[in-house]
Amino acid sequence: QKEVEQDPGPLSVPEGAIVSLNCTYSNSAFQYFMWYRQYSRKGPELLMYTYSSGNKEDGRFTAQVDKSSKYISLFIRDSQPSDSATYLCAMSETTDSWGKLQFGAGTQVVVTP
Amino acid sequence: GAGVSQSPSNKVTEKGKDVELRCDPISGHTALYWYRQSLGQGLEFLIYFQGNSAPDKSGLPSDRFSAERTGGSVSTLTIQRTQQEDSAVYLCASSSPGRGVPYEQYFGPGTRLTVT
C-alpha cells in the first residue's frame, strides 16, 4: 500500500466550476502538507502548503487538512482553462523545511472553455 | 534568475548501457533532490543532498543507481546497466532551507529516459 493515495483522474470540468481534489495518507507522522501543480512537460511548482489540520486560502485556491481522517483536499474556485494541469499532493514528516517529500500520483485536471 | 536546469532533456539508451543525468541547481541552494516520475506513479523520491551532510539515499531502488554532488552544486545521477523499467522522467529539484517558503522545492524540467 502506498503511503499517499491520489486518484489520477482525469477530472474534466467546465470553465467556472469548482474543482475538488483530494489525497489520503496512512502515515500519521506527516505534519506538513503541500500541493504542487505540474504543467505538461514541466517540473512541478509549489501551489500551497499547510501545517497540521485546518484550512488555508489563497485567492481561488483553498487547501484543507483533516489529520484525524488522514485526508487533505484542494479546491479551485472559478476554474479557468489555464488551471488545466496535474495536481500533486505532497507530505513531509520533518519539522525542518527540507528533506524528502512523499508525493501522490497526481490528478490530471482539464478545464474546458 | 536562472532556474534548475537538467541535461539532457531526452535520452534514449539500449538496455545494459550506463547513463549519466546532470542537474544544475539554483545558485546558492544547499539542498538538492532527485525524483523519478513514471506514468501514473507520481514522483518517487530517490536521493537528497543537504550541504555537507551525508546524502539520504533511502529512495534509490537498487545498487545500479548512484548520485554525487560535486562542490555542493552540480549533481550527477548515474544508472548502470539500464533496464527497461528504468524508463521514466528523472526530475531534479533544489531548495534553500531556512529561506523563502518552507518545503518549496524548485524543480527542473526533467530528463526523459527511454531504455530500449
Coordinates of C-alpha atoms in Angstrom, one line a residue:
Chain A
Q1 CA 0.0 0.0 0.0
K2 CA 1.3 3.4 -0.9
E3 CA 1.7 6.0 1.9
V4 CA -0.1 8.6 -0.2
E5 CA -3.1 7.8 -2.4
Q6 CA -4.4 10.1 -5.0
D7 CA -6.9 9.5 -7.8
P8 CA -5.1 10.0 -11.1
G9 CA -8.2 11.2 -13.0
P10 CA -8.5 12.8 -15.5
L11 CA -11.0 15.2 -14.0
S12 CA -12.8 17.2 -16.6
V13 CA -14.8 20.3 -15.6
P14 CA -16.4 23.2 -17.4
E15 CA -14.8 26.7 -17.0
G16 CA -16.1 28.4 -13.9
A17 CA -16.8 25.2 -12.0
I18 CA -15.3 24.3 -8.6
V19 CA -12.5 21.7 -8.9
S20 CA -12.2 19.4 -5.9
L21 CA -9.1 17.3 -5.4
N22 CA -8.1 15.1 -2.5
C23 CA -5.5 12.7 -1.1
T24 CA -5.5 10.2 1.7
Y25 CA -2.5 9.0 3.6
S26 CA -1.5 6.3 6.0
N27 CA 1.5 7.7 7.8
S28 CA 0.3 9.6 10.9
A29 CA 3.7 11.2 11.3
F30 CA 3.1 13.5 8.3
Q31 CA 2.8 17.1 9.6
Y32 CA 3.3 19.3 6.6
F33 CA 1.1 19.1 3.5
M34 CA 1.6 20.7 0.1
W35 CA 0.0 20.9 -3.3
Y36 CA 2.2 21.1 -6.4
R37 CA 1.0 21.9 -9.9
Q38 CA 2.6 20.4 -12.9
Y39 CA 2.0 21.6 -16.5
S40 CA 2.7 19.2 -19.3
R41 CA 6.5 18.6 -19.9
K42 CA 7.4 20.9 -17.0
G43 CA 8.6 20.3 -13.5
P44 CA 6.1 20.7 -10.6
E45 CA 5.8 24.0 -8.8
L46 CA 4.6 24.7 -5.3
L47 CA 1.0 25.9 -5.1
M48 CA 0.2 25.9 -1.4
Y49 CA 1.4 24.4 1.8
T50 CA -0.3 23.9 5.2
Y51 CA 0.7 22.7 8.6
S52 CA -1.4 20.3 10.7
S53 CA -5.2 20.5 10.4
G54 CA -7.3 23.4 9.2
N55 CA -7.9 25.5 6.2
K56 CA -5.8 27.8 4.2
E57 CA -7.0 30.1 1.4
D58 CA -5.0 31.8 -1.3
G59 CA -7.0 33.6 -4.0
R60 CA -9.1 31.0 -5.8
F61 CA -7.4 28.1 -4.0
T62 CA -8.3 26.6 -0.7
A63 CA -6.4 23.8 1.0
Q64 CA -7.9 21.7 3.8
V65 CA -6.2 19.2 6.1
D66 CA -8.1 16.7 8.3
K67 CA -5.4 14.8 10.2
S68 CA -7.9 12.8 12.2
S69 CA -9.2 11.3 8.9
K70 CA -5.7 11.4 7.2
Y71 CA -7.3 13.3 4.3
I72 CA -6.3 16.5 2.5
S73 CA -8.2 18.5 -0.1
L74 CA -7.6 21.3 -2.6
F75 CA -10.4 23.3 -4.0
I76 CA -10.1 25.6 -7.0
R77 CA -13.0 28.1 -7.4
D78 CA -14.0 29.7 -10.7
S79 CA -11.7 27.3 -12.6
Q80 CA -10.0 28.6 -15.8
P81 CA -8.6 26.7 -18.8
S82 CA -5.2 27.8 -17.5
D83 CA -5.8 25.7 -14.4
S84 CA -5.5 22.6 -16.7
A85 CA -2.6 20.7 -15.2
T86 CA -1.7 17.8 -13.0
Y87 CA -2.0 18.5 -9.3
L88 CA 0.1 16.5 -6.9
C89 CA -0.2 16.4 -3.2
A90 CA 3.0 16.0 -1.1
M91 CA 3.7 15.4 2.5
S92 CA 6.6 15.6 4.9
E93 CA 7.3 14.3 8.4
T94 CA 10.2 16.6 9.1
T95 CA 9.8 19.8 11.2
D96 CA 12.6 21.5 9.2
S97 CA 11.8 22.7 5.8
W98 CA 13.9 20.3 3.8
G99 CA 14.1 16.6 3.3
K100 CA 12.3 14.2 1.1
L101 CA 8.6 14.7 0.2
Q102 CA 6.2 11.9 -0.3
F103 CA 4.1 12.6 -3.4
G104 CA 0.8 11.3 -4.5
A105 CA 0.3 10.0 -8.1
G106 CA -1.1 13.3 -9.2
T107 CA -4.6 14.1 -10.6
Q108 CA -4.9 15.4 -14.1
V109 CA -7.4 18.3 -14.4
V110 CA -8.9 19.5 -17.6
V111 CA -10.9 22.7 -17.6
T112 CA -12.9 23.1 -20.8
P113 CA -13.9 26.6 -22.1
Chain B
G1 CA 17.2 34.4 -12.2
A2 CA 18.1 31.1 -13.7
G3 CA 16.1 28.1 -12.5
V4 CA 17.1 24.5 -12.1
S5 CA 18.5 23.0 -15.3
Q6 CA 18.8 19.4 -16.4
S7 CA 20.6 17.7 -19.2
P8 CA 20.0 16.0 -21.5
S9 CA 16.3 16.7 -21.9
N10 CA 15.8 13.4 -23.6
K11 CA 17.9 10.3 -23.5
V12 CA 17.4 7.0 -25.4
T13 CA 19.7 4.2 -24.5
E14 CA 19.9 0.5 -25.0
K15 CA 19.3 -2.0 -22.3
G16 CA 22.5 -2.7 -20.4
K17 CA 24.2 0.6 -21.1
D18 CA 25.1 3.2 -18.4
V19 CA 23.7 6.7 -18.4
E20 CA 24.5 9.9 -16.6
L21 CA 21.9 12.6 -15.9
R22 CA 23.0 16.1 -14.9
C23 CA 21.4 18.7 -12.7
D24 CA 22.4 22.3 -12.1
P25 CA 20.6 23.7 -9.1
I26 CA 19.7 27.3 -8.4
S27 CA 22.8 29.1 -7.3
G28 CA 23.0 29.2 -3.5
H29 CA 20.6 26.4 -2.9
T30 CA 22.1 23.9 -0.5
A31 CA 19.6 21.1 -0.8
L32 CA 19.3 19.1 -3.9
Y33 CA 16.8 16.3 -4.6
W34 CA 16.3 13.6 -7.3
Y35 CA 12.9 12.1 -8.0
R36 CA 11.7 9.7 -10.7
Q37 CA 8.3 10.1 -12.3
S38 CA 6.7 7.2 -14.1
L39 CA 3.3 7.3 -15.8
G40 CA 0.6 7.1 -13.2
Q41 CA 3.1 6.6 -10.3
G42 CA 3.6 10.2 -9.2
L43 CA 7.0 11.3 -8.0
E44 CA 9.2 8.7 -6.4
F45 CA 11.9 10.1 -4.1
L46 CA 15.4 8.8 -5.0
I47 CA 18.1 10.7 -3.0
Y48 CA 18.7 14.1 -1.5
F49 CA 21.8 16.1 -0.5
Q50 CA 21.9 18.8 2.1
G51 CA 25.1 20.8 2.5
N52 CA 28.0 18.8 3.7
S53 CA 25.8 16.1 5.4
A54 CA 25.8 12.5 4.2
P55 CA 23.1 12.2 1.5
D56 CA 19.8 10.4 2.2
K57 CA 19.9 7.5 -0.3
S58 CA 16.9 5.7 1.1
G59 CA 14.9 6.0 -2.1
L60 CA 17.5 4.5 -4.5
P61 CA 15.7 1.4 -6.0
S62 CA 18.9 -0.7 -6.5
D63 CA 22.7 -0.5 -6.4
R64 CA 22.6 0.2 -10.1
F65 CA 21.6 3.8 -9.1
S66 CA 24.1 6.3 -7.6
A67 CA 24.4 10.0 -7.4
E68 CA 27.0 12.5 -6.4
R69 CA 27.2 16.2 -5.9
T70 CA 30.4 18.0 -6.6
G71 CA 31.4 21.2 -4.8
G72 CA 28.0 21.5 -3.3
S73 CA 26.5 22.4 -6.7
V74 CA 26.1 20.3 -9.8
S75 CA 24.8 16.7 -9.3
T76 CA 25.0 13.7 -11.5
L77 CA 22.7 10.7 -11.3
T78 CA 24.2 7.5 -12.8
I79 CA 22.2 4.4 -13.7
Q80 CA 24.4 1.4 -14.5
R81 CA 23.3 -1.5 -16.7
T82 CA 20.0 0.2 -17.5
Q83 CA 16.8 -1.9 -17.6
Q84 CA 13.5 -1.2 -19.4
E85 CA 11.8 -0.5 -16.1
D86 CA 14.2 2.4 -15.6
S87 CA 12.3 4.3 -18.4
A88 CA 10.8 7.4 -16.7
V89 CA 11.3 11.1 -16.3
Y90 CA 14.0 12.0 -13.8
L91 CA 13.4 15.2 -12.0
C92 CA 15.9 17.2 -10.0
A93 CA 14.9 19.9 -7.5
S94 CA 16.7 22.3 -5.2
S95 CA 15.8 24.3 -2.2
S96 CA 17.2 26.8 0.2
P97 CA 16.3 25.7 3.7
G98 CA 15.5 28.5 6.1
R99 CA 14.7 30.9 3.3
G100 CA 11.6 31.7 1.4
V101 CA 8.6 29.4 1.6
P102 CA 9.1 26.2 3.7
Y103 CA 9.0 23.0 1.8
E104 CA 9.2 24.7 -1.6
Q105 CA 11.3 22.7 -3.9
Y106 CA 12.2 24.2 -7.3
F107 CA 12.1 21.6 -10.0
G108 CA 13.9 21.4 -13.3
P109 CA 12.1 20.3 -16.5
G110 CA 13.4 16.7 -16.1
T111 CA 15.2 14.2 -18.3
R112 CA 13.1 11.8 -20.2
L113 CA 14.9 8.5 -20.2
T114 CA 13.8 5.7 -22.6
V115 CA 15.5 2.3 -22.4
T116 CA 15.0 0.2 -25.5

